[in-house]
Amino acid sequence: FQAEGGIRDRQGLLFVCMINQGFNTVSAVLSSFPNEKLIVNRERANNAYDSLTYYLAKYLSELPFNLLPPLLFGIVVYSIPGA
């Protein structure tokens, strides 16, 4: 029966981690989208670049910053079920 409890504990931990990461992502997008929309509209009106170029550059430039927090979170949480 101890194995079943361990499985349930890990399922609960996985659920909490997924919800946590999902809300972090949504809150980051919701806080930055209005400001970025103004910039993108202005740049597109000036024919500086198209939408694909902007979002590709944005994605690639933010990739290290978007990978580091979940990686650190995963490293910390990895040891919790065994504690």
C-alpha atoms as a printed R data frame, in Angstrom:
   type eleno elety resid chain resno      x      y       z
1  ATOM     1    CA   PHE     A     1  0.000  0.000   0.000
2  ATOM     2    CA   GLN     A     2  2.938  2.277   0.489
3  ATOM     3    CA   ALA     A     3  3.672  2.166  -3.254
4  ATOM     4    CA   GLU     A     4  0.124  3.360  -4.031
5  ATOM     5    CA   GLY     A     5  0.530  6.306  -1.675
6  ATOM     6    CA   GLY     A     6  3.825  7.207  -3.326
7  ATOM     7    CA   ILE     A     7  2.205  7.132  -6.750
8  ATOM     8    CA   ARG     A     8 -0.628  9.365  -5.563
9  ATOM     9    CA   ASP     A     9  1.860 11.765  -3.994
10 ATOM    10    CA   ARG     A    10  3.778 12.000  -7.264
11 ATOM    11    CA   GLN     A    11  0.566 12.498  -9.246
12 ATOM    12    CA   GLY     A    12 -0.456 15.327  -6.938
13 ATOM    13    CA   LEU     A    13  2.979 16.906  -7.197
14 ATOM    14    CA   LEU     A    14  2.891 16.642 -10.985
15 ATOM    15    CA   PHE     A    15 -0.535 18.284 -11.057
16 ATOM    16    CA   VAL     A    16  0.595 21.174  -8.851
17 ATOM    17    CA   CYS     A    17  3.734 21.663 -10.953
18 ATOM    18    CA   MET     A    18  1.732 21.740 -14.188
19 ATOM    19    CA   ILE     A    19 -0.754 24.254 -12.798
20 ATOM    20    CA   ASN     A    20  2.074 26.402 -11.408
21 ATOM    21    CA   GLN     A    21  3.961 26.502 -14.704
22 ATOM    22    CA   GLY     A    22  0.762 27.169 -16.652
23 ATOM    23    CA   PHE     A    23 -0.252 30.124 -14.489
24 ATOM    24    CA   ASN     A    24  3.270 31.548 -14.600
25 ATOM    25    CA   THR     A    25  3.210 31.454 -18.389
26 ATOM    26    CA   VAL     A    26 -0.248 32.994 -18.658
27 ATOM    27    CA   SER     A    27  0.529 35.774 -16.201
28 ATOM    28    CA   ALA     A    28  3.732 36.660 -18.072
29 ATOM    29    CA   VAL     A    29  1.871 36.906 -21.367
30 ATOM    30    CA   LEU     A    30 -1.013 38.895 -19.919
31 ATOM    31    CA   SER     A    31  1.290 41.438 -18.336
32 ATOM    32    CA   SER     A    32  3.458 42.021 -21.416
33 ATOM    33    CA   PHE     A    33  0.946 41.758 -24.276
34 ATOM    34    CA   PRO     A    34 -0.670 45.238 -24.089
35 ATOM    35    CA   ASN     A    35  2.697 47.016 -24.154
36 ATOM    36    CA   GLU     A    36  4.049 44.864 -26.956
37 ATOM    37    CA   LYS     A    37  0.912 45.290 -29.039
38 ATOM    38    CA   LEU     A    38  1.471 49.045 -29.197
39 ATOM    39    CA   ILE     A    39  5.093 48.575 -30.266
40 ATOM    40    CA   VAL     A    40  4.260 45.962 -32.903
41 ATOM    41    CA   ASN     A    41  1.473 48.065 -34.388
42 ATOM    42    CA   ARG     A    42  3.741 51.121 -34.587
43 ATOM    43    CA   GLU     A    43  6.598 49.177 -36.188
44 ATOM    44    CA   ARG     A    44  4.286 47.491 -38.687
45 ATOM    45    CA   ALA     A    45  2.744 50.867 -39.612
46 ATOM    46    CA   ASN     A    46  6.264 52.166 -40.345
47 ATOM    47    CA   ASN     A    47  7.000 49.039 -42.434
48 ATOM    48    CA   ALA     A    48 10.020 48.288 -40.262
49 ATOM    49    CA   TYR     A    49  9.373 44.539 -40.356
50 ATOM    50    CA   ASP     A    50  6.529 42.052 -40.547
51 ATOM    51    CA   SER     A    51  4.897 40.120 -37.724
52 ATOM    52    CA   LEU     A    52  6.767 36.868 -38.341
53 ATOM    53    CA   THR     A    53 10.137 38.590 -38.070
54 ATOM    54    CA   TYR     A    54  9.164 40.324 -34.838
55 ATOM    55    CA   TYR     A    55  7.830 37.222 -33.127
56 ATOM    56    CA   LEU     A    56 10.705 35.041 -34.287
57 ATOM    57    CA   ALA     A    57 13.236 37.545 -32.941
58 ATOM    58    CA   LYS     A    58 11.259 37.910 -29.714
59 ATOM    59    CA   TYR     A    59 11.015 34.148 -29.251
60 ATOM    60    CA   LEU     A    60 14.707 33.536 -29.854
61 ATOM    61    CA   SER     A    61 15.845 36.427 -27.658
62 ATOM    62    CA   GLU     A    62 13.625 35.372 -24.730
63 ATOM    63    CA   LEU     A    63 14.306 31.640 -25.012
64 ATOM    64    CA   PRO     A    64 17.133 31.487 -22.406
65 ATOM    65    CA   PHE     A    65 15.050 33.491 -19.927
66 ATOM    66    CA   ASN     A    66 12.034 31.250 -20.503
67 ATOM    67    CA   LEU     A    67 14.010 28.037 -20.034
68 ATOM    68    CA   LEU     A    68 15.932 28.906 -16.886
69 ATOM    69    CA   PRO     A    69 13.096 29.293 -14.319
70 ATOM    70    CA   PRO     A    70 11.334 25.992 -15.191
71 ATOM    71    CA   LEU     A    71 14.694 24.225 -15.199
72 ATOM    72    CA   LEU     A    72 15.536 25.516 -11.720
73 ATOM    73    CA   PHE     A    73 12.017 24.694 -10.533
74 ATOM    74    CA   GLY     A    74 12.383 21.148 -11.869
75 ATOM    75    CA   ILE     A    75 15.730 20.662 -10.169
76 ATOM    76    CA   VAL     A    76 14.307 21.713  -6.808
77 ATOM    77    CA   VAL     A    77 11.071 19.731  -7.157
78 ATOM    78    CA   TYR     A    78 12.845 16.587  -8.410
79 ATOM    79    CA   SER     A    79 14.112 15.739  -4.937
80 ATOM    80    CA   ILE     A    80 10.838 16.396  -3.082
81 ATOM    81    CA   PRO     A    81  9.009 13.059  -3.650
82 ATOM    82    CA   GLY     A    82 11.913 11.137  -2.146
83 ATOM    83    CA   ALA     A    83 11.988 13.244   1.006
